[in-house]
XYZ file of C-alpha atoms in Angstrom:
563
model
C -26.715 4.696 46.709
C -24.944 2.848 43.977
C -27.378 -0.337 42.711
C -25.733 -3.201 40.742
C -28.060 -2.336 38.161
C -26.626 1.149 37.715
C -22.879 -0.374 37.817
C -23.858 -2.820 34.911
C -25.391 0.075 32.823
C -22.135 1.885 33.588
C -20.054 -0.673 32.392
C -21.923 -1.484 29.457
C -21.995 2.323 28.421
C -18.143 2.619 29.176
C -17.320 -0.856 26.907
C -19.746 0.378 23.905
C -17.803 3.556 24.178
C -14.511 2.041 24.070
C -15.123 -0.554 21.437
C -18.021 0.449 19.215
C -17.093 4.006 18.185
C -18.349 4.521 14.889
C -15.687 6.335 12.718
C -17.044 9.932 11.664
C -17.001 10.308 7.526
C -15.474 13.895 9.090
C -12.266 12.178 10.502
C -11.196 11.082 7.244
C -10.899 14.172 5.507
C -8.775 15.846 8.007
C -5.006 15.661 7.809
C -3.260 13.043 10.113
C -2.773 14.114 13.690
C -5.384 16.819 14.150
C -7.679 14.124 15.259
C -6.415 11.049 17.769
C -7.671 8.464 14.546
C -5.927 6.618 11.819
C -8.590 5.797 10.205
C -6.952 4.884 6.566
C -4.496 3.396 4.672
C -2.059 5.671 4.307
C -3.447 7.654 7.802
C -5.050 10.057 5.122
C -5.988 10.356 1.905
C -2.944 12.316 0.916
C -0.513 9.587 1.629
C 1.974 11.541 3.151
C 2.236 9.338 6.190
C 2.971 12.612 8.541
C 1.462 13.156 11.493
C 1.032 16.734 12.702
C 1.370 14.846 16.642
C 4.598 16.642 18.021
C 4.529 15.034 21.774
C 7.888 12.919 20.808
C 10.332 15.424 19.013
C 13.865 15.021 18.751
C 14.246 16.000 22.086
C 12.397 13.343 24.356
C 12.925 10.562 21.548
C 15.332 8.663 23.597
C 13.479 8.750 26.112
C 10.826 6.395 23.915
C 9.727 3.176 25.953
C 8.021 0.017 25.054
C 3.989 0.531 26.862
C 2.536 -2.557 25.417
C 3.162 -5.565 23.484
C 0.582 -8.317 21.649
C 0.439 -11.077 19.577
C -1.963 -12.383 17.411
C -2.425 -15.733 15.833
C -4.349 -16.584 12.796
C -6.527 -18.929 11.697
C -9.874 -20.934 12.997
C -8.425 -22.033 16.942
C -8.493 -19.849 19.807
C -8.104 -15.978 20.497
C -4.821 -14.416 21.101
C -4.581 -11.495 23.422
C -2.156 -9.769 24.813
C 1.307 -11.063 25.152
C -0.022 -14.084 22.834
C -0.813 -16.408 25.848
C -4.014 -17.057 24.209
C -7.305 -16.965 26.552
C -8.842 -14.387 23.850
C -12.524 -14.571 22.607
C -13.985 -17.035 20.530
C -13.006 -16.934 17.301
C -15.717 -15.911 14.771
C -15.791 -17.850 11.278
C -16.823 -17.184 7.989
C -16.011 -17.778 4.544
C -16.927 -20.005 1.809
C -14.008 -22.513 1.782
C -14.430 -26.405 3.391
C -11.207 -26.060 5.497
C -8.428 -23.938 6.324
C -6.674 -24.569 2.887
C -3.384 -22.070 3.180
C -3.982 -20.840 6.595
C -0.579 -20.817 7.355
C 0.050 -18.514 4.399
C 2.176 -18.561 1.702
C 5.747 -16.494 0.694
C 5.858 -15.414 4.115
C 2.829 -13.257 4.427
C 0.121 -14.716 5.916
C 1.519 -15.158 9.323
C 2.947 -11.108 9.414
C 0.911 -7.989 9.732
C 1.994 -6.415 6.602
C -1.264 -4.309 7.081
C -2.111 -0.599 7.963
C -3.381 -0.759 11.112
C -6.558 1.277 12.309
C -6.875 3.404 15.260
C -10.292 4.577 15.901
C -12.114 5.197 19.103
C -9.598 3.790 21.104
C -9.451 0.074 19.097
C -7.285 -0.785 16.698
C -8.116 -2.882 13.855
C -5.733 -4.808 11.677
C -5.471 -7.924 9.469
C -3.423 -10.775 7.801
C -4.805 -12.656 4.840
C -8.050 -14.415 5.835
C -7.688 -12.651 9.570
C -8.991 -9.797 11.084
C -8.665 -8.704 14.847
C -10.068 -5.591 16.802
C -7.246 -5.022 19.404
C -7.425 -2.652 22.642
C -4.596 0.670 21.729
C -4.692 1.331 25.197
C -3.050 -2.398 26.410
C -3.027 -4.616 23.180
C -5.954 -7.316 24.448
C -7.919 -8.696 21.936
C -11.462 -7.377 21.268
C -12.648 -10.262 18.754
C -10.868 -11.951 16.097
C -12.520 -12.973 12.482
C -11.742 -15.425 10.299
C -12.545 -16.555 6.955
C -12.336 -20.148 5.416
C -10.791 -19.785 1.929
C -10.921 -21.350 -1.338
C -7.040 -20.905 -1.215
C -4.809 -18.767 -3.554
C -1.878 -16.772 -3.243
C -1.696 -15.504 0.424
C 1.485 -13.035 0.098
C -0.252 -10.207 2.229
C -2.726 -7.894 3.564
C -2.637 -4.436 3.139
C -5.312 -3.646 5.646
C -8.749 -2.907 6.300
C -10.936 0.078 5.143
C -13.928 1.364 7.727
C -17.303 3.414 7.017
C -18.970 4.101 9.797
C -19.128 1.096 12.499
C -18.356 -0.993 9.884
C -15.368 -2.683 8.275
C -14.443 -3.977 5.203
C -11.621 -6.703 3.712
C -10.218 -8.193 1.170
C -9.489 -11.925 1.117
C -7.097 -14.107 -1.163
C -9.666 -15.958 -2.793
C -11.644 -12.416 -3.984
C -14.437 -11.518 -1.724
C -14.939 -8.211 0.347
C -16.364 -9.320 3.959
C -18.047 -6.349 5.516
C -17.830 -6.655 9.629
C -19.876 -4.952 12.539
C -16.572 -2.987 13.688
C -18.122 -3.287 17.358
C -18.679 -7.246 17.330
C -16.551 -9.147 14.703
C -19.945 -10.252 13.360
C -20.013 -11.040 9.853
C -23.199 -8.836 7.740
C -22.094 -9.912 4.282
C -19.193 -10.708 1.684
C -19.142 -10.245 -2.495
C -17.349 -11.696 -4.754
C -14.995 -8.863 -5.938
C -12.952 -11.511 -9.027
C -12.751 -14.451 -10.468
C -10.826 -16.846 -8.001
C -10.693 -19.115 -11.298
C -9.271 -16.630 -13.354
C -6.713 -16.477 -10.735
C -7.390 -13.227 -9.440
C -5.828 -12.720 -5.670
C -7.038 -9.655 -3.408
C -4.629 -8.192 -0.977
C -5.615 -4.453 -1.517
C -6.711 -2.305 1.636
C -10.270 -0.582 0.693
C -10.476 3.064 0.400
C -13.311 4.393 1.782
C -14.036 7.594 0.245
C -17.941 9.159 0.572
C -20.474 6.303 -0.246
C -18.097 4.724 -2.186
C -15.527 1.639 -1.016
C -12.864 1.327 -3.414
C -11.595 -2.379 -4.200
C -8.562 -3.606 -6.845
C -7.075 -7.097 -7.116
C -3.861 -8.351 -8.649
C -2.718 -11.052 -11.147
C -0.396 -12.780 -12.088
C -1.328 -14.051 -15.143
C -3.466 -12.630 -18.593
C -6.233 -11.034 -17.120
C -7.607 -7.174 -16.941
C -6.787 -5.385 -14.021
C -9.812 -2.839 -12.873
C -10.918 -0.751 -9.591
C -14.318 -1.140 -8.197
C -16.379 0.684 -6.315
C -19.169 0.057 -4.324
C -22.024 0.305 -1.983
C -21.066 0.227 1.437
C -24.167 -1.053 2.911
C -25.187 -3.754 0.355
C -21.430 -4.228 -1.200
C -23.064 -3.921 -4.903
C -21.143 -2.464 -7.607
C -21.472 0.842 -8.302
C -19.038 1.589 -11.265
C -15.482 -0.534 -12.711
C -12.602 1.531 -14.289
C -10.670 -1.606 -16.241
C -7.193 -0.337 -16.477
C -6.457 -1.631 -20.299
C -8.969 -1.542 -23.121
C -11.761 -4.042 -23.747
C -13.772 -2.966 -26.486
C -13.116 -2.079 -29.510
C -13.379 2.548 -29.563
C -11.878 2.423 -25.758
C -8.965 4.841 -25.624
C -5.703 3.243 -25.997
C -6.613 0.041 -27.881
C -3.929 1.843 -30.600
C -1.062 1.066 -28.353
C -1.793 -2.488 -28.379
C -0.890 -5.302 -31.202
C -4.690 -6.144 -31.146
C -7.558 -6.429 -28.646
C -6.969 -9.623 -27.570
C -4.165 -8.423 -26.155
C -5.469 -5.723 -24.456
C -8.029 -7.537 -22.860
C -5.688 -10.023 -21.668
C -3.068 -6.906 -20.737
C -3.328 -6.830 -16.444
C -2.136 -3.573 -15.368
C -3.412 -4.687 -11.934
C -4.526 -2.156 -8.862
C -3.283 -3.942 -5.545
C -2.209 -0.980 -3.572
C -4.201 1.527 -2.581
C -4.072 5.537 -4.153
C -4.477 8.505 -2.884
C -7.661 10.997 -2.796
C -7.536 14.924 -3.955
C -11.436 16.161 -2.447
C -11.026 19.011 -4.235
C -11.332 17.407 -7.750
C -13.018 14.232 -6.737
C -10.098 12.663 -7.585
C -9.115 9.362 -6.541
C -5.262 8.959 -7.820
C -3.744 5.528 -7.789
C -1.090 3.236 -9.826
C -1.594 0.727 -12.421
C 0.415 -2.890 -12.737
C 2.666 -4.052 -15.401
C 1.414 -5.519 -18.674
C 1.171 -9.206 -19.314
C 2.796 -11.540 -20.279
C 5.260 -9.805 -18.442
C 8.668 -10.548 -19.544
C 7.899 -11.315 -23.802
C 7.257 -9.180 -26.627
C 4.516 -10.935 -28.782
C 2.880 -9.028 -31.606
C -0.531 -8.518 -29.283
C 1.431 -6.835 -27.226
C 3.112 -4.164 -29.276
C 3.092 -0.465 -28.441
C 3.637 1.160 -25.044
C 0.185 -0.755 -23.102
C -2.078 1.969 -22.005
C -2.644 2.276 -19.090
C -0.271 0.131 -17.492
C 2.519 1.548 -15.779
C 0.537 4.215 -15.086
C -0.928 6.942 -12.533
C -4.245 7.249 -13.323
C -7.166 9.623 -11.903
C -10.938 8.739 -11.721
C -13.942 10.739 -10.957
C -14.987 8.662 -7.687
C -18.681 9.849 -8.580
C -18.328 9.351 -11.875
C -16.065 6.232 -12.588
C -14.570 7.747 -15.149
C -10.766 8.286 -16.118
C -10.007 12.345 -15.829
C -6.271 11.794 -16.977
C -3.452 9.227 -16.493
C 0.430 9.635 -17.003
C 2.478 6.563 -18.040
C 5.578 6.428 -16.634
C 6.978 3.338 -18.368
C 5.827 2.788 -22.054
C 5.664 -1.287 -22.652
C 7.153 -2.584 -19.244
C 9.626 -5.783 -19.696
C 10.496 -6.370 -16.504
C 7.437 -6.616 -14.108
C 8.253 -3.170 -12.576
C 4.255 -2.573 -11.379
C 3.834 1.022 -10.914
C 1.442 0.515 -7.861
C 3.391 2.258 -5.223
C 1.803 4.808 -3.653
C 1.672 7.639 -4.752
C 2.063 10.889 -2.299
C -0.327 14.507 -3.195
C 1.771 17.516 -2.142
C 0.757 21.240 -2.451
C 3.899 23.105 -2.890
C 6.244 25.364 -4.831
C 7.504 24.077 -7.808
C 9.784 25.772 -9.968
C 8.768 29.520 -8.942
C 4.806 28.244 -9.231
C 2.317 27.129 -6.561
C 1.763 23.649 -7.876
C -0.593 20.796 -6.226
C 1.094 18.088 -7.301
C 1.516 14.526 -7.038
C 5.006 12.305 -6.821
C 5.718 8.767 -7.196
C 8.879 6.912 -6.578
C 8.878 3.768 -9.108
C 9.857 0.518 -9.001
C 11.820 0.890 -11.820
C 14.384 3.041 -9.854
C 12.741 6.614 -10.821
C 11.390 9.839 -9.332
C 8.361 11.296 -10.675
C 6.188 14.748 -10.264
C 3.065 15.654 -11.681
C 0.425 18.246 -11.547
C -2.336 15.954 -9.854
C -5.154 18.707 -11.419
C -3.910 17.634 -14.865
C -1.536 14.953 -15.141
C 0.754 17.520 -16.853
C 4.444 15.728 -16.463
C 6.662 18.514 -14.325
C 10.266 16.313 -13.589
C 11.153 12.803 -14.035
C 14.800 11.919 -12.307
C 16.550 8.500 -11.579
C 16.973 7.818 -7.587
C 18.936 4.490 -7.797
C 22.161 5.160 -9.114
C 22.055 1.596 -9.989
C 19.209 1.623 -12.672
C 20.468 0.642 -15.774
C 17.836 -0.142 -18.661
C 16.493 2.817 -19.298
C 18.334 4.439 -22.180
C 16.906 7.573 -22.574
C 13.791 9.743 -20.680
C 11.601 11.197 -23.866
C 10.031 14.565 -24.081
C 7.039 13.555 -22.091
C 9.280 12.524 -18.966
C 8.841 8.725 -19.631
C 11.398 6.361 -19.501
C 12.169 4.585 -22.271
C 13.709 1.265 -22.515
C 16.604 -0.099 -23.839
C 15.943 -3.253 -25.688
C 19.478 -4.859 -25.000
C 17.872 -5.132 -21.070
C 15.423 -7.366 -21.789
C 15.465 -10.971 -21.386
C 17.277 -12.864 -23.854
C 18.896 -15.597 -24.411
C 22.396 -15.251 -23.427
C 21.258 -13.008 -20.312
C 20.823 -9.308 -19.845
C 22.440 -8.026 -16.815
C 19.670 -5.474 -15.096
C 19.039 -3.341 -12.457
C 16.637 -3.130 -10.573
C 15.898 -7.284 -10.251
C 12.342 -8.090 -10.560
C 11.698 -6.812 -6.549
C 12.431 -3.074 -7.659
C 14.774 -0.894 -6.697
C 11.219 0.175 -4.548
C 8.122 -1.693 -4.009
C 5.142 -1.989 -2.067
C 6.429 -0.891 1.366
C 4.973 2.627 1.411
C 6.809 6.223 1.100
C 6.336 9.181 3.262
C 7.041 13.509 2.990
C 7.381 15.768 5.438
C 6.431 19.252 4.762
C 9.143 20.561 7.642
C 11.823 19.331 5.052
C 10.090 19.104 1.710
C 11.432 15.708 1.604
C 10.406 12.537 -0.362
C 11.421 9.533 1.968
C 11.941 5.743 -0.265
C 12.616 2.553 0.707
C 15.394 1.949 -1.548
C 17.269 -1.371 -3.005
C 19.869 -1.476 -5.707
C 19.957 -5.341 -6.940
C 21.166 -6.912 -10.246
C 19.763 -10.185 -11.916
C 20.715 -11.794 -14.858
C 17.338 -11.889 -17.050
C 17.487 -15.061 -19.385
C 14.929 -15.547 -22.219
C 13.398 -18.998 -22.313
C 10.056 -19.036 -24.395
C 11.642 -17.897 -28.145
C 8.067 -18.628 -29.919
C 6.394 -15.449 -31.545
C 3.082 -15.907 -29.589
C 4.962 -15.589 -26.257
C 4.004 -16.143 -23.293
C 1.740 -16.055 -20.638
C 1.695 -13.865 -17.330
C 5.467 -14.089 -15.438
C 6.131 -16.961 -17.912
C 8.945 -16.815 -20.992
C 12.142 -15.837 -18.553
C 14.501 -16.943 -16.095
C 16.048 -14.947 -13.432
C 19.162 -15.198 -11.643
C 20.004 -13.022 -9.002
C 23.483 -11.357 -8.514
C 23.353 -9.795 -5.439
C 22.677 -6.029 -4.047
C 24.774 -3.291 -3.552
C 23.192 -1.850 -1.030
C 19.610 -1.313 0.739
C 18.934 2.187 1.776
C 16.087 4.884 3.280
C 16.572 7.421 0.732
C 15.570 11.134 1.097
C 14.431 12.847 -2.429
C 13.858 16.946 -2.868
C 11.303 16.981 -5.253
C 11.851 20.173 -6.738
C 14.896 18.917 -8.282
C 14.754 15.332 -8.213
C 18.061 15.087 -6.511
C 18.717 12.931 -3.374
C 18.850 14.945 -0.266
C 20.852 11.964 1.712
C 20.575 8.346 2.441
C 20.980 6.259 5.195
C 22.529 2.631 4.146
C 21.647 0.189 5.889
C 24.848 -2.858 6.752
C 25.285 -5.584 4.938
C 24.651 -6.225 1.367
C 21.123 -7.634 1.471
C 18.323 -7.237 -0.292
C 15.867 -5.549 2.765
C 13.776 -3.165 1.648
C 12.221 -2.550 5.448
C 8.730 -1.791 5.295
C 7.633 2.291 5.143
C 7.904 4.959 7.137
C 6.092 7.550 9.012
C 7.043 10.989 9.575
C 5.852 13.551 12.644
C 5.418 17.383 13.090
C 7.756 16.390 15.685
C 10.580 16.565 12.821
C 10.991 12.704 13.078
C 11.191 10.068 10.140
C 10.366 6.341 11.628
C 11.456 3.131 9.889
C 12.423 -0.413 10.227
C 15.586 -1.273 9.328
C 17.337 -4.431 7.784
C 18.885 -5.602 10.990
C 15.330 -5.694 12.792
C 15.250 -2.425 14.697
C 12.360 0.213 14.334
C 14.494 3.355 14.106
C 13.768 6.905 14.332
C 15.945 9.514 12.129
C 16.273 13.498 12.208
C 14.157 14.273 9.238
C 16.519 16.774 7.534
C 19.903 14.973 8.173
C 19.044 11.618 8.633
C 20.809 11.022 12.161
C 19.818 8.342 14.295
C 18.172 9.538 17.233
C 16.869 6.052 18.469
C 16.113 2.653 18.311
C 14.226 -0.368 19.545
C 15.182 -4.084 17.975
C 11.908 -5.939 18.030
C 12.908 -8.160 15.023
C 12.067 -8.596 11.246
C 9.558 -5.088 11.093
C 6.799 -6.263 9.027
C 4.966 -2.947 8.137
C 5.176 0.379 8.334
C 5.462 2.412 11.352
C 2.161 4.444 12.476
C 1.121 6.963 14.977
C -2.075 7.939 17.427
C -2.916 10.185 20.129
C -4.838 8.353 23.246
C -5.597 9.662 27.092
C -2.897 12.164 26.244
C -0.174 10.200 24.880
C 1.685 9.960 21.562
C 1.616 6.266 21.031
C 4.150 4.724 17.974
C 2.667 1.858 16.838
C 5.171 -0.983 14.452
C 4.450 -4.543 13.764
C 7.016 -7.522 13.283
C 5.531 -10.851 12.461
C 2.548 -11.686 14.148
C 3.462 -8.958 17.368
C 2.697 -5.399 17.696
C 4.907 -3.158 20.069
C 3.032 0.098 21.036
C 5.882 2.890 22.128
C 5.468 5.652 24.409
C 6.944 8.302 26.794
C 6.143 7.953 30.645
């Protein structure tokens, strides 16, 4: 005989089990798709962003149907749920603002999911600036929804959340990290992570690698950039890697005019790296220097280490090696995309390497053991400032490109001809896949005085136009581009990152609102789905034995599926 008792207990087991899975450290050091999880970022640590799930090939792709749809909606009223007819749970509040100063967000961002979402255990967990929301994968109804008062400051995104165990961990605009029960929503503490009157913002995703959860901010004016990392119970610092110098005896205070300078140089971290376990190695990209667009005397030489790739000891905090890809930045081209780790043949060798595309139109490979440069090679055919690439693979500048005062006609425009949206390989092709856009702007100098400027002061840009947005497809072992796909019209669209699959599959959204899925190799499209303005990169997850594809636009998630 069944007692109520017994079906209560039943329940109760079958809800902890759905919603209050703790994510095993395991999980996260296995490549994406041999477990149902994506528990990270990038869906590993080797930013690949390929699956090894194979249930939708090429094949059965068209046969690719919509299984769920939900909305969320931010800030301190009710819960959401699925289909966004509201009726959710309470809404849980935090913070340490008085009111809900930018809730609505700011350039567009804080009402989109611009996040990597997390699948664990059968939830999925995902943010916008201020917001976070644990979501049902198998039918989109909301779980519990956080949010945090702010202070204010720029809300332009969230990259996501980061989770250790059964708990989670955000950033929020006005620099704090709020750690959350995963299972409840339930605040257990937050820590002040910058300076909100410095005018640090936080939009990073944390990395959670070992006992240690990774943090970087951004900037936009004269202050250094660093990475943090920290305890995950108590949210104390364990050890800061500032990305410029700020002593006098740090390396590369000779490639500044004076200290001052350096200490004032940003080189910002606010996009998350990659991880090698191997070497300990966590391998991420450094911002541009400051101020951004002028040339005073404290800011001669090439800026170490902005524009960089740099690699730290996540036991140690300290720097093993760094590359700098573009020696004294004038343009604001951060070199913060993500970076991708690849072991592969290069050049006759067995290399393990690492490759960035940059937002300064170029292709990069390095050995990630090392840092040793191994081919540097221009993707956009439109790049035009560079005037030479030096012995060491960098990119030099031509002067003539910067601002001045008649105008300097560049490419890329200050966006990049690639930016944060993230990349994604495919071992099946050995294929480097970039969100490409080839834009001109007319770069105008307007502060002439010696001392400069500060931050994204001094200049004034005017922008000419695109020719052309495209998902472009780079071989890596000779820098050349495979193919690319244009996408219509002459727009600026950079879509938002892709995914690829062991099922020989490339995902991405495209400029006219349609998440699209392409033949890896050729770049044919095989299908697509318009669900409107696709607001972050395509992801994948394996649940009750289906392949689920999982895209955002705006404040809606669509889950695909075959049935």
């Amino acid at each position: 005989m069944t007692t109520i008792k017994t079906l209560l207990l039943s329940t109760s087991l079958l809800v902890g089990q759905a919603f209050g899975q703790a994510l095993d450290p395991a999980t996260l050091l296995k490549p994406l798709g041999t477990t149902d999880a994506w528990p990270t970022y990038s869906g590993d640590y080797s930013g690949k962003r390929y699956s090894a799930l194979k249930q939708i090939n090429q094949a059965n792709v068209k046969n690719l149907t919509l299984a769920w749809t939900s909305r969320v909606t931010p800030g301190a009223g009710g819960g959401g749920g699925r289909g966004g007819f509201g009726g959710g749970p309470p809404t849980i509040i935090g913070g340490e603002g008085a009111a809900d100063a930018n809730a609505g967000g700011g350039f567009g961002g804080g009402t989109s999911i611009r996040a990597s979402i997390l699948q664990v255990g059968g939830v999925l967990y995902l943010s916008m600036p201020d917001n976070a929301w644990a979501v049902d994968a198998h039918d989109g109804h909301e779980i519990w929804h956080y949010y945090w008062k702010t202070k204010g400051g720029t809300h332009i995104g969230n990259r996501g959340l980061g989770m250790y165990g059964n708990w989670l961990y955000m950033e929020t605009p006005d620099d704090y990290l709020v750690c959350l029960d995963a299972a409840t929503g339930k605040e257990r503490w937050h820590k002040e992570i910058a300076n909100f009157n410095q005018q640090y913002f936080s939009t990073m995703s944390p990395i959670v690698i070992g006992n240690h959860i990774l943090t970087g901010t951004g900037n936009d004016l004269d202050e250094p950039g660093y990475i943090q990392s920290r305890d995950p119970e108590t949210g104390d610092i364990q050890w800061t890697v500032y990305t410029v110098p700020m002593k006098k005896g740090d390396p590369g205070l000779e490639t500044w005019g004076s200290l001052d300078g350096a200490k004032h140089g940003a080189g910002n971290v606010w996009i998350p790296g990659v991880y090698d376990p191997d070497t300990h190695l966590y391998i991420v990209g450094t911002g541009n220097p400051s101020p951004a667009y002028t040339n005073p005397p404290s800011r001669d030489g090439d800026n170490l280490f902005t524009c960089s790739i740099i690699a730290v000891n996540v036991d140690t905090g300290k720097m093993a090696w760094y590359y700098q890809l573009n020696p004294h930045d004038t343009h604001d081209w951060d070199s913060t995309e993500t970076p991708i780790l690849v072991d592969g043949e290069f050049k006759g060798k067995q290399r393990k390497m690492v490759m960035h595309a940059d937002r300064n139109g170029y292709f990069y490979v390095l050995d990630r053991l090392t840092g040793e440069h191994l081919l540097t090679s221009k993707f956009s055919e439109a790049a035009n400032w560079a005037k030479e690439i030096n012995a060491k693979g960098q990119t030099i500048r031509d002067v003539a490109k910067d601002s001045t005062v008649p105008g300097s006609l560049v490419s890329p425009n200050n966006g990049g001809a690639t930016n944060w949206p993230p990349p994604a390989y495919s071992p099946d092709t050995g294929l480097f896949y970039v969100p490409q856009n080839d834009a001109y702007a007319m770069y105008y100098l307007t502060e002439t005085d010696p001392r400069g400027a500060m931050g994204l002061g001094g200049k004034d840009e005017t922008g000419l136009g695109s020719l052309g947005s495209y998902l472009t497809a780079i071989d890596y072992k000779t820098g050349k581009v495979a193919w690319r796909h244009r996408y219509p019209g002459t727009g600026g669209n950079l879509g938002n990152g892709m995914l690829t699959t062991a099922g020989r599959l490339l995902f991405a959204g495209d400029a006219g609102g349609n998440i699209v899925a392409y033949d890896a190799a050729s770049g044919k499209i095989l299908w697509h789905s318009h669900i409107g303005n696709v607001s972050n990169a395509p992801e994948t997850y394996s649940l009750d034995g289906h392949q689920y594809l999982l895209v955002a636009a705006g404040d809606q998630m669509f889950a695909f599926a075959l049935y």
